[in-house]
Amino acid sequence: MPKKAKAAGSRKEEGPVPCKQMKVEAAGGPSALNFDSPSSLFESLISPIKTETFFKEFWEQKPLLIRRDDPALATYCGSLFKLTDLKSLCSQGLYYGRDVNVCRCVGGKKKVLNKDGKAHFLQLRKDFDQKRATIQFHQPQRFKDELWRIQEKLECYFGSLVGSNVYITPAGSQGLPPHYDDVEVFILQLEGEKHWRLYHPTVPLAREYSVEAEERIGRPVHEFTLKPGDLLYFPRGTIHQADTPAGLAHSTHVTISTYQNNSWGDFLLDTISGLVFDTAEEDVELRAGIPRQLLLVESTAVATRRLSGFLRMLADRLEGTKELLSSDMKKDFIMHRLPPYSAGGGAELSTPGGKLPRLDSVVRLQFKDHIVLTVLPDQDQSDEAQEKMVYIYHSLRNRRETHMMGNEEETESHGLRFPLSHLDALKQIWNSSAVSVKDLKLTADEEKENLILKQS
């Protein structure tokens, strides 16, 4: 974690401490991100920093600034989103609040200048030019293919939802007051220049968004200006503010964010209920009633000791289990993430030549990064004695248009369910680059063929 900021009076009158910086010299040929795999995409995004170094020294710990001197990369970044794109995007039907916000930081507070209903380019440009307002574009990956391509790969890499926002700020203006976020943030500068100030977190690894007053945060510990192609990373909880310097062209940057509600605490909350439910089926002590009037009084020492004992017993059970952990986080992630980039709705399993698989076929799993395997009580049974089933959820039919938009109606999950007896065979397919159908760990040949045909 970053060191605590010194008291204001204890600092010498030096400038802010530079952020950890890496400079990339201009390459001889075109520079672009590497989309061969999720890991190669992330490696190219943070190049020349190695991924091992990044996660050991920076991830969830401190900011990283990578300055680039690469015209080809700057051109590529400029193509991701620019001010002039708004004209064509508005023609597709954008709405204030949902798709765009118009705002400006005035006196340390955010002033929202949104109109009602549909956003029109001429009005956006008028507010941008005359009111010096920042235009915030929500989740541009819904419209811009290359951002979809980047974020889909990053979701595979992190195993967590990856959202984005574009900020377009006129010269001599600031859109947002000092604040911190509940996400890990990667910032790519796309157009113009942006002046940034970072401050020590008041809440390290924060779990929610919050605005911070200038008098509370003290002096910035990092201060710098991003140019096209530059990359900035900082952990959730890092207090920050940014403005476009006066006398320059407007600034456009994209924030790519991830790891919201993705902590050990979240995972523990997600798994503990299933663990308690399963254990209570076997342990009569967990089914015994709590003392009379316990809910009407403060917790007693006896109740606390009893709960502590149960938690120790659950910990022992958890360490000894070999079964896949049931997790709503898995299902939520797979339901709401981006579909594969230009996947074309391919099948989940394939065989050479595209023929239907048979007993003598060799099959492999496609789009593995878009599939999760989990064990859950049978969702189709309403009685208390729900039999456990193996569920395979996938994101192949997810809608890019609703990604990260919080649509409550988008609750349909896509997937398949199998008897628990099929778990070893499904793991076999999952863990193999290719597997023969006849070698699957099932008793009957008919079962083997049916399992494969169900997924084809």
mmCIF file of C-alpha atoms in Angstrom, residues 190-337:
data_model
loop_
_atom_site.group_PDB
_atom_site.id
_atom_site.type_symbol
_atom_site.label_atom_id
_atom_site.label_comp_id
_atom_site.label_asym_id
_atom_site.label_seq_id
_atom_site.Cartn_x
_atom_site.Cartn_y
_atom_site.Cartn_z
ATOM 1 C CA LEU A 190 -6.370 9.668 -27.199
ATOM 2 C CA GLU A 191 -6.344 13.334 -28.286
ATOM 3 C CA GLY A 192 -4.596 16.448 -27.000
ATOM 4 C CA GLU A 193 -3.071 16.672 -23.524
ATOM 5 C CA LYS A 194 -4.469 16.164 -20.014
ATOM 6 C CA HIS A 195 -2.955 17.448 -16.786
ATOM 7 C CA TRP A 196 -3.328 15.003 -13.891
ATOM 8 C CA ARG A 197 -2.923 15.279 -10.130
ATOM 9 C CA LEU A 198 -2.950 12.176 -7.936
ATOM 10 C CA TYR A 199 -3.211 12.078 -4.126
ATOM 11 C CA HIS A 200 -2.691 9.448 -1.465
ATOM 12 C CA PRO A 201 -5.907 7.504 -0.823
ATOM 13 C CA THR A 202 -7.938 8.258 2.273
ATOM 14 C CA VAL A 203 -9.609 4.843 1.800
ATOM 15 C CA PRO A 204 -7.142 2.337 0.251
ATOM 16 C CA LEU A 205 -8.796 -0.128 -2.140
ATOM 17 C CA ALA A 206 -12.099 1.697 -1.750
ATOM 18 C CA ARG A 207 -15.374 -0.176 -2.207
ATOM 19 C CA GLU A 208 -17.368 2.861 -3.386
ATOM 20 C CA TYR A 209 -17.042 6.127 -5.326
ATOM 21 C CA SER A 210 -16.586 9.337 -3.348
ATOM 22 C CA VAL A 211 -15.783 13.009 -3.943
ATOM 23 C CA GLU A 212 -13.065 14.481 -1.728
ATOM 24 C CA ALA A 213 -12.697 18.138 -0.699
ATOM 25 C CA GLU A 214 -9.462 19.910 -1.665
ATOM 26 C CA GLU A 215 -8.686 20.852 1.951
ATOM 27 C CA ARG A 216 -8.923 17.198 3.015
ATOM 28 C CA ILE A 217 -6.579 15.662 0.452
ATOM 29 C CA GLY A 218 -3.593 18.017 0.745
ATOM 30 C CA ARG A 219 -1.023 18.396 -1.976
ATOM 31 C CA PRO A 220 -0.740 16.012 -4.924
ATOM 32 C CA VAL A 221 1.914 13.328 -4.666
ATOM 33 C CA HIS A 222 2.056 12.822 -8.449
ATOM 34 C CA GLU A 223 1.548 15.454 -11.140
ATOM 35 C CA PHE A 224 2.097 15.111 -14.877
ATOM 36 C CA THR A 225 0.585 15.695 -18.316
ATOM 37 C CA LEU A 226 -0.491 12.835 -20.582
ATOM 38 C CA LYS A 227 0.011 12.974 -24.344
ATOM 39 C CA PRO A 228 -1.544 10.730 -27.031
ATOM 40 C CA GLY A 229 -0.446 7.128 -26.569
ATOM 41 C CA ASP A 230 0.532 7.552 -22.906
ATOM 42 C CA LEU A 231 -0.879 5.073 -20.377
ATOM 43 C CA LEU A 232 -1.678 5.728 -16.723
ATOM 44 C CA TYR A 233 -2.695 3.109 -14.160
ATOM 45 C CA PHE A 234 -3.811 3.700 -10.580
ATOM 46 C CA PRO A 235 -5.488 1.487 -7.950
ATOM 47 C CA ARG A 236 -9.027 1.907 -6.690
ATOM 48 C CA GLY A 237 -9.170 4.479 -3.936
ATOM 49 C CA THR A 238 -6.535 6.723 -5.551
ATOM 50 C CA ILE A 239 -7.785 10.313 -5.349
ATOM 51 C CA HIS A 240 -7.389 12.103 -8.659
ATOM 52 C CA GLN A 241 -8.421 15.100 -10.736
ATOM 53 C CA ALA A 242 -7.584 16.123 -14.289
ATOM 54 C CA ASP A 243 -7.901 19.222 -16.476
ATOM 55 C CA THR A 244 -7.009 20.287 -19.998
ATOM 56 C CA PRO A 245 -4.304 22.973 -19.952
ATOM 57 C CA ALA A 246 -5.295 26.412 -21.280
ATOM 58 C CA GLY A 247 -4.083 27.389 -24.722
ATOM 59 C CA LEU A 248 -4.045 23.819 -26.045
ATOM 60 C CA ALA A 249 -6.480 21.793 -28.109
ATOM 61 C CA HIS A 250 -9.179 19.788 -26.369
ATOM 62 C CA SER A 251 -8.289 16.545 -24.592
ATOM 63 C CA THR A 252 -9.844 13.115 -25.082
ATOM 64 C CA HIS A 253 -8.997 10.119 -22.919
ATOM 65 C CA VAL A 254 -10.600 6.761 -22.219
ATOM 66 C CA THR A 255 -10.707 5.182 -18.770
ATOM 67 C CA ILE A 256 -10.774 1.395 -18.860
ATOM 68 C CA SER A 257 -11.825 0.035 -15.471
ATOM 69 C CA THR A 258 -12.133 -3.362 -13.815
ATOM 70 C CA TYR A 259 -12.327 -5.281 -10.502
ATOM 71 C CA GLN A 260 -15.456 -3.668 -9.144
ATOM 72 C CA ASN A 261 -16.854 -5.802 -6.291
ATOM 73 C CA ASN A 262 -14.202 -8.412 -7.021
ATOM 74 C CA SER A 263 -12.397 -8.638 -3.675
ATOM 75 C CA TRP A 264 -11.814 -11.555 -1.327
ATOM 76 C CA GLY A 265 -14.560 -10.095 0.843
ATOM 77 C CA ASP A 266 -17.007 -10.239 -2.064
ATOM 78 C CA PHE A 267 -15.955 -13.785 -2.909
ATOM 79 C CA LEU A 268 -16.326 -14.873 0.721
ATOM 80 C CA LEU A 269 -19.839 -13.421 0.896
ATOM 81 C CA ASP A 270 -20.654 -15.190 -2.349
ATOM 82 C CA THR A 271 -19.424 -18.640 -1.306
ATOM 83 C CA ILE A 272 -20.229 -18.774 2.406
ATOM 84 C CA SER A 273 -24.013 -19.067 1.973
ATOM 85 C CA GLY A 274 -23.702 -22.152 -0.231
ATOM 86 C CA LEU A 275 -21.171 -23.674 2.150
ATOM 87 C CA VAL A 276 -23.472 -23.131 5.145
ATOM 88 C CA PHE A 277 -26.465 -24.565 3.246
ATOM 89 C CA ASP A 278 -24.569 -27.708 2.263
ATOM 90 C CA THR A 279 -23.111 -28.224 5.732
ATOM 91 C CA ALA A 280 -26.496 -27.758 7.430
ATOM 92 C CA GLU A 281 -27.845 -30.675 5.414
ATOM 93 C CA GLU A 282 -25.307 -32.966 7.121
ATOM 94 C CA ASP A 283 -24.752 -31.354 10.537
ATOM 95 C CA VAL A 284 -27.680 -31.316 12.944
ATOM 96 C CA GLU A 285 -26.022 -28.618 15.091
ATOM 97 C CA LEU A 286 -26.463 -26.070 12.316
ATOM 98 C CA ARG A 287 -30.122 -27.026 12.071
ATOM 99 C CA ALA A 288 -30.732 -26.489 15.794
ATOM 100 C CA GLY A 289 -32.677 -23.339 16.723
ATOM 101 C CA ILE A 290 -31.009 -20.228 18.125
ATOM 102 C CA PRO A 291 -31.762 -19.297 21.783
ATOM 103 C CA ARG A 292 -35.091 -17.669 22.550
ATOM 104 C CA GLN A 293 -35.165 -13.862 22.168
ATOM 105 C CA LEU A 294 -31.629 -13.760 20.709
ATOM 106 C CA LEU A 295 -32.861 -11.391 18.003
ATOM 107 C CA LEU A 296 -34.295 -9.029 20.650
ATOM 108 C CA VAL A 297 -31.108 -8.529 22.667
ATOM 109 C CA GLU A 298 -27.478 -7.685 22.036
ATOM 110 C CA SER A 299 -25.330 -10.615 20.999
ATOM 111 C CA THR A 300 -24.241 -12.685 23.993
ATOM 112 C CA ALA A 301 -20.833 -14.178 24.701
ATOM 113 C CA VAL A 302 -22.347 -17.642 24.400
ATOM 114 C CA ALA A 303 -23.774 -16.876 20.946
ATOM 115 C CA THR A 304 -20.471 -15.379 19.804
ATOM 116 C CA ARG A 305 -18.525 -18.459 20.916
ATOM 117 C CA ARG A 306 -21.029 -20.728 19.182
ATOM 118 C CA LEU A 307 -20.749 -18.792 15.910
ATOM 119 C CA SER A 308 -16.950 -18.802 16.141
ATOM 120 C CA GLY A 309 -17.024 -22.567 16.507
ATOM 121 C CA PHE A 310 -19.265 -22.924 13.483
ATOM 122 C CA LEU A 311 -16.912 -20.726 11.413
ATOM 123 C CA ARG A 312 -13.904 -22.850 12.385
ATOM 124 C CA MET A 313 -15.845 -25.975 11.454
ATOM 125 C CA LEU A 314 -16.796 -24.444 8.088
ATOM 126 C CA ALA A 315 -13.167 -23.496 7.435
ATOM 127 C CA ASP A 316 -12.096 -27.099 8.023
ATOM 128 C CA ARG A 317 -14.821 -28.328 5.690
ATOM 129 C CA LEU A 318 -13.810 -25.823 3.013
ATOM 130 C CA GLU A 319 -10.156 -26.908 3.099
ATOM 131 C CA GLY A 320 -11.155 -30.511 2.687
ATOM 132 C CA THR A 321 -13.581 -30.106 -0.208
ATOM 133 C CA LYS A 322 -12.703 -31.027 -3.782
ATOM 134 C CA GLU A 323 -16.014 -29.947 -5.240
ATOM 135 C CA LEU A 324 -16.248 -26.812 -7.365
ATOM 136 C CA LEU A 325 -17.294 -23.833 -5.293
ATOM 137 C CA SER A 326 -20.798 -22.660 -6.106
ATOM 138 C CA SER A 327 -20.579 -18.991 -6.923
ATOM 139 C CA ASP A 328 -23.155 -16.441 -8.038
ATOM 140 C CA MET A 329 -20.207 -14.180 -8.956
ATOM 141 C CA LYS A 330 -19.327 -16.586 -11.760
ATOM 142 C CA LYS A 331 -22.845 -16.519 -13.131
ATOM 143 C CA ASP A 332 -23.162 -12.749 -12.817
ATOM 144 C CA PHE A 333 -19.868 -12.199 -14.647
ATOM 145 C CA ILE A 334 -20.690 -14.523 -17.502
ATOM 146 C CA MET A 335 -24.205 -13.082 -17.899
ATOM 147 C CA HIS A 336 -23.107 -9.462 -18.128
ATOM 148 C CA ARG A 337 -19.759 -9.546 -19.925
#
